[in-house]
CSV table of N, CA and C in Angstrom, one decimal:
chain,number,residue,atom,x,y,z
J,1,MET,N,0.1,-1.1,27.8
J,1,MET,CA,-1.1,-1.2,27.0
J,1,MET,C,-2.1,-2.3,27.7
J,2,ASN,N,-3.3,-1.8,27.9
J,2,ASN,CA,-4.4,-2.6,28.4
J,2,ASN,C,-5.0,-3.6,27.5
J,3,GLU,N,-5.7,-4.6,27.9
J,3,GLU,CA,-6.3,-5.6,27.1
J,3,GLU,C,-7.0,-5.1,25.9
J,4,ASP,N,-7.9,-4.1,26.0
J,4,ASP,CA,-8.8,-3.5,25.1
J,4,ASP,C,-7.9,-2.8,23.9
J,5,GLU,N,-7.0,-2.3,24.4
J,5,GLU,CA,-5.9,-1.6,23.3
J,5,GLU,C,-5.3,-2.8,22.5
J,6,LYS,N,-4.8,-3.9,23.3
J,6,LYS,CA,-4.2,-4.9,22.4
J,6,LYS,C,-5.2,-5.5,21.4
J,7,LYS,N,-6.4,-5.8,21.8
J,7,LYS,CA,-7.5,-6.2,21.0
J,7,LYS,C,-7.6,-5.3,19.8
J,8,THR,N,-7.7,-4.2,20.0
J,8,THR,CA,-8.1,-3.0,19.0
J,8,THR,C,-6.8,-3.0,18.1
J,9,ARG,N,-5.7,-3.1,18.6
J,9,ARG,CA,-4.4,-3.1,17.7
J,9,ARG,C,-4.2,-4.3,16.9
J,10,THR,N,-4.8,-5.4,17.5
J,10,THR,CA,-4.7,-6.7,16.7
J,10,THR,C,-5.8,-6.7,15.6
J,11,ASN,N,-7.1,-6.3,15.9
J,11,ASN,CA,-8.0,-6.1,14.8
J,11,ASN,C,-7.7,-5.3,13.6
J,12,LEU,N,-7.2,-4.0,14.1
J,12,LEU,CA,-6.7,-3.0,13.0
J,12,LEU,C,-5.5,-3.6,12.0
J,13,ARG,N,-4.5,-4.3,12.8
J,13,ARG,CA,-3.5,-4.9,11.9
J,13,ARG,C,-4.1,-6.1,11.0
J,14,GLU,N,-5.0,-6.9,11.5
J,14,GLU,CA,-5.6,-7.8,10.8
J,14,GLU,C,-6.4,-7.2,9.5
J,15,LYS,N,-7.2,-6.3,9.8
J,15,LYS,CA,-7.8,-5.5,8.7
J,15,LYS,C,-6.9,-5.0,7.6
J,16,PHE,N,-5.7,-4.3,8.2
J,16,PHE,CA,-4.8,-3.7,7.3
J,16,PHE,C,-4.1,-4.9,6.4
J,17,LEU,N,-3.8,-6.0,6.8
J,17,LEU,CA,-3.2,-7.0,6.1
J,17,LEU,C,-4.1,-7.7,5.2
J,18,LYS,N,-5.4,-7.8,5.6
J,18,LYS,CA,-6.4,-8.3,4.7
J,18,LYS,C,-6.5,-7.4,3.4
J,19,SER,N,-6.6,-6.0,3.8
J,19,SER,CA,-6.6,-5.0,2.7
J,19,SER,C,-5.5,-5.1,1.7
J,20,LEU,N,-4.3,-5.4,2.1
J,20,LEU,CA,-3.2,-5.7,1.3
J,20,LEU,C,-3.3,-6.9,0.6
J,21,MET,N,-3.8,-8.0,0.9
J,21,MET,CA,-4.1,-9.2,0.2
J,21,MET,C,-4.9,-8.9,-1.0
J,22,HIS,N,-6.0,-8.2,-0.7
J,22,HIS,CA,-7.1,-7.9,-1.7
J,22,HIS,C,-6.7,-6.7,-2.8
J,23,ALA,N,-5.5,-6.1,-2.4
J,23,ALA,CA,-5.0,-5.1,-3.3
J,23,ALA,C,-4.2,-5.6,-4.3
J,24,VAL,N,-3.6,-6.9,-4.3
J,24,VAL,CA,-2.7,-7.4,-5.2
J,24,VAL,C,-3.4,-7.4,-6.7
J,25,ASP,N,-2.7,-6.8,-7.6
J,25,ASP,CA,-3.0,-6.8,-9.0
J,25,ASP,C,-4.1,-5.7,-9.2
J,26,LYS,N,-4.3,-4.8,-8.4
J,26,LYS,CA,-5.3,-3.7,-8.5
J,26,LYS,C,-4.6,-2.5,-8.9
J,27,PRO,N,-5.2,-1.6,-9.5
J,27,PRO,CA,-4.6,-0.2,-9.8
J,27,PRO,C,-4.5,0.6,-8.5
J,28,VAL,N,-3.2,1.2,-8.5
J,28,VAL,CA,-3.0,1.9,-7.2
J,28,VAL,C,-2.5,3.2,-7.6
J,29,THR,N,-2.9,4.3,-6.8
J,29,THR,CA,-2.5,5.7,-6.8
J,29,THR,C,-1.7,5.9,-5.6
J,30,LEU,N,-0.3,6.4,-5.9
J,30,LEU,CA,0.5,6.8,-4.7
J,30,LEU,C,0.8,8.3,-4.7
J,31,ARG,N,0.6,8.8,-3.6
J,31,ARG,CA,1.1,10.3,-3.4
J,31,ARG,C,2.2,10.4,-2.5
J,32,LEU,N,3.3,10.9,-3.3
J,32,LEU,CA,4.7,11.0,-2.9
J,32,LEU,C,5.0,12.4,-2.4
J,33,TYR,N,6.2,12.5,-1.7
J,33,TYR,CA,6.6,13.8,-1.4
J,33,TYR,C,7.0,14.6,-2.6
J,34,GLU,N,7.1,15.9,-2.6
J,34,GLU,CA,7.4,16.8,-3.6
J,34,GLU,C,6.2,16.9,-4.5
J,35,LYS,N,5.0,16.7,-3.9
J,35,LYS,CA,3.7,16.8,-4.7
J,35,LYS,C,3.7,15.9,-6.0
J,36,THR,N,4.3,14.7,-5.9
J,36,THR,CA,4.3,13.8,-7.0
J,36,THR,C,3.2,12.7,-6.8
J,37,GLU,N,2.6,12.5,-7.9
J,37,GLU,CA,1.4,11.4,-7.7
J,37,GLU,C,1.8,10.4,-9.0
J,38,VAL,N,1.7,9.1,-8.7
J,38,VAL,CA,2.2,8.0,-9.6
J,38,VAL,C,1.0,7.0,-9.6
J,39,GLN,N,0.8,6.2,-10.8
J,39,GLN,CA,0.0,5.3,-10.9
J,39,GLN,C,0.5,4.0,-11.2
J,40,GLY,N,0.1,2.9,-10.8
J,40,GLY,CA,0.6,1.5,-11.3
J,40,GLY,C,-0.3,0.5,-10.7
J,41,THR,N,0.3,-0.7,-10.7
J,41,THR,CA,-0.4,-1.9,-10.1
J,41,THR,C,0.3,-2.5,-8.9
J,42,PHE,N,-0.6,-2.6,-7.8
J,42,PHE,CA,-0.1,-3.0,-6.6
J,42,PHE,C,0.3,-4.4,-6.7
J,43,LYS,N,1.6,-4.9,-6.4
J,43,LYS,CA,1.8,-6.3,-6.5
J,43,LYS,C,2.0,-6.9,-5.0
J,44,ALA,N,2.8,-6.3,-4.2
J,44,ALA,CA,3.1,-7.0,-2.8
J,44,ALA,C,3.8,-5.9,-2.0
J,45,CYS,N,3.9,-6.2,-0.7
J,45,CYS,CA,4.8,-5.5,0.1
J,45,CYS,C,5.5,-6.4,1.2
J,46,ASP,N,6.5,-6.0,1.7
J,46,ASP,CA,7.2,-6.8,2.5
J,46,ASP,C,6.4,-6.9,4.0
J,47,TYR,N,6.9,-7.9,4.7
J,47,TYR,CA,6.1,-8.0,6.1
J,47,TYR,C,6.0,-6.9,7.0
J,48,THR,N,6.8,-6.0,7.1
J,48,THR,CA,7.0,-5.0,8.0
J,48,THR,C,5.9,-4.1,8.0
J,49,PRO,N,5.5,-3.3,6.9
J,49,PRO,CA,5.9,-3.2,5.6
J,49,PRO,C,6.8,-1.9,5.5
J,50,VAL,N,7.9,-2.2,4.8
J,50,VAL,CA,8.9,-1.1,4.6
J,50,VAL,C,8.9,-0.8,3.2
J,51,GLN,N,8.6,-1.8,2.3
J,51,GLN,CA,8.8,-1.5,0.8
J,51,GLN,C,7.5,-2.1,0.1
J,52,ILE,N,7.1,-1.5,-1.0
J,52,ILE,CA,6.0,-1.8,-1.7
J,52,ILE,C,6.4,-2.1,-3.1
J,53,HIS,N,6.0,-3.1,-3.6
J,53,HIS,CA,6.4,-3.4,-5.1
J,53,HIS,C,5.2,-3.0,-5.8
J,54,VAL,N,5.4,-2.1,-6.9
J,54,VAL,CA,4.5,-1.6,-7.9
J,54,VAL,C,4.9,-1.9,-9.4
J,55,ALA,N,4.1,-2.5,-9.9
J,55,ALA,CA,4.4,-2.8,-11.5
J,55,ALA,C,3.7,-1.8,-12.4
J,56,GLU,N,4.2,-1.6,-13.7
J,56,GLU,CA,3.8,-0.7,-14.7
J,56,GLU,C,3.5,0.6,-14.0
J,57,MET,N,4.4,1.1,-13.4
J,57,MET,CA,4.2,2.5,-12.8
J,57,MET,C,4.4,3.7,-13.8
J,58,ASN,N,3.5,4.5,-13.8
J,58,ASN,CA,3.6,5.9,-14.5
J,58,ASN,C,4.1,6.8,-13.6
J,59,THR,N,5.0,7.6,-13.8
J,59,THR,CA,5.7,8.6,-13.2
J,59,THR,C,6.0,9.9,-14.1
J,60,PRO,N,6.0,11.0,-13.5
J,60,PRO,CA,6.4,12.2,-14.2
J,60,PRO,C,7.7,11.9,-15.1
J,61,SER,N,8.5,11.2,-14.8
J,61,SER,CA,9.7,11.0,-15.6
J,61,SER,C,9.6,9.8,-16.5
J,62,GLY,N,8.5,9.2,-16.6
J,62,GLY,CA,8.3,8.0,-17.6
J,62,GLY,C,7.7,6.8,-17.0
J,63,HIS,N,7.5,5.8,-17.8
J,63,HIS,CA,7.0,4.5,-17.4
J,63,HIS,C,8.2,3.7,-16.9
J,64,LYS,N,7.8,2.9,-15.8
J,64,LYS,CA,8.8,1.8,-15.1
J,64,LYS,C,8.0,0.6,-14.9
J,65,LYS,N,8.7,-0.4,-15.4
J,65,LYS,CA,8.1,-1.7,-15.4
J,65,LYS,C,7.9,-2.3,-14.0
J,66,ASP,N,8.9,-2.3,-13.1
J,66,ASP,CA,8.7,-2.8,-11.8
J,66,ASP,C,9.5,-1.7,-10.9
J,67,CYS,N,8.8,-1.4,-9.9
J,67,CYS,CA,9.4,-0.4,-8.8
J,67,CYS,C,9.4,-0.9,-7.4
J,68,LEU,N,10.4,-0.8,-6.5
J,68,LEU,CA,10.3,-1.0,-5.2
J,68,LEU,C,10.3,0.3,-4.5
J,69,LEU,N,9.2,0.7,-3.8
J,69,LEU,CA,9.1,2.0,-3.2
J,69,LEU,C,9.2,1.8,-1.7
J,70,ARG,N,9.9,2.8,-1.0
J,70,ARG,CA,10.0,2.8,0.4
J,70,ARG,C,8.9,3.4,1.0
J,71,VAL,N,8.2,2.8,1.9
J,71,VAL,CA,7.0,3.2,2.6
J,71,VAL,C,7.2,4.8,3.2
J,72,SER,N,8.5,5.0,3.6
J,72,SER,CA,8.9,6.4,4.1
J,72,SER,C,8.8,7.4,3.1
J,73,ASP,N,8.7,7.2,1.8
J,73,ASP,CA,8.5,8.1,0.8
J,73,ASP,C,7.1,8.3,0.3
J,74,ILE,N,6.3,7.4,0.7
J,74,ILE,CA,4.8,7.6,0.4
J,74,ILE,C,4.0,8.4,1.6
J,75,ILE,N,3.2,9.3,1.0
J,75,ILE,CA,2.4,10.1,2.0
J,75,ILE,C,1.1,9.3,2.1
J,76,SER,N,0.5,8.8,1.0
J,76,SER,CA,-0.6,8.0,1.0
J,76,SER,C,-0.8,7.3,-0.2
J,77,TYR,N,-1.8,6.2,-0.2
J,77,TYR,CA,-2.0,5.5,-1.3
J,77,TYR,C,-3.4,5.1,-1.4
J,78,SER,N,-4.0,4.9,-2.5
J,78,SER,CA,-5.3,4.2,-2.6
J,78,SER,C,-5.4,3.2,-3.6
J,79,VAL,N,-6.2,2.2,-3.3
J,79,VAL,CA,-6.6,1.1,-4.1
J,79,VAL,C,-8.0,0.9,-4.2
J,80,ASP,N,-8.6,0.8,-5.4
J,80,ASP,CA,-10.0,0.5,-5.6
J,80,ASP,C,-10.2,-1.0,-5.3
J,81,LEU,N,-10.8,-1.4,-4.2
J,81,LEU,CA,-10.9,-2.9,-3.8
J,81,LEU,C,-12.2,-3.5,-4.4
J,82,ASP,N,-12.9,-2.6,-5.0
J,82,ASP,CA,-14.2,-2.8,-5.5
J,82,ASP,C,-14.2,-3.8,-6.7
J,83,ASP,N,-14.7,-5.1,-6.4
J,83,ASP,CA,-14.6,-6.1,-7.6
J,83,ASP,C,-15.7,-6.0,-8.7
J,84,THR,N,-16.6,-5.2,-8.3
J,84,THR,CA,-17.9,-5.1,-9.3
J,84,THR,C,-17.6,-4.3,-10.5
J,85,LYS,N,-16.4,-3.4,-10.5
J,85,LYS,CA,-16.2,-2.7,-11.7
J,85,LYS,C,-15.5,-3.5,-12.8
């Protein structure tokens, strides 16, 4: 990996980590395998990140107060970071 690639990766990692910091306590929509979509409140993720903590999660099987989701089970997620709403 050359120096430009290292800088780009570092910059992207920093932006990703900042976006996670700003996502705390914001509504999140997660798209999982088997065409499942769930909503809740983003709380935290571990360092790697391998797991995401979601609170007040609404799932097809009901409401869950706290959930720990494996990142490998998530296809995508979206968080509205706009504080003006």
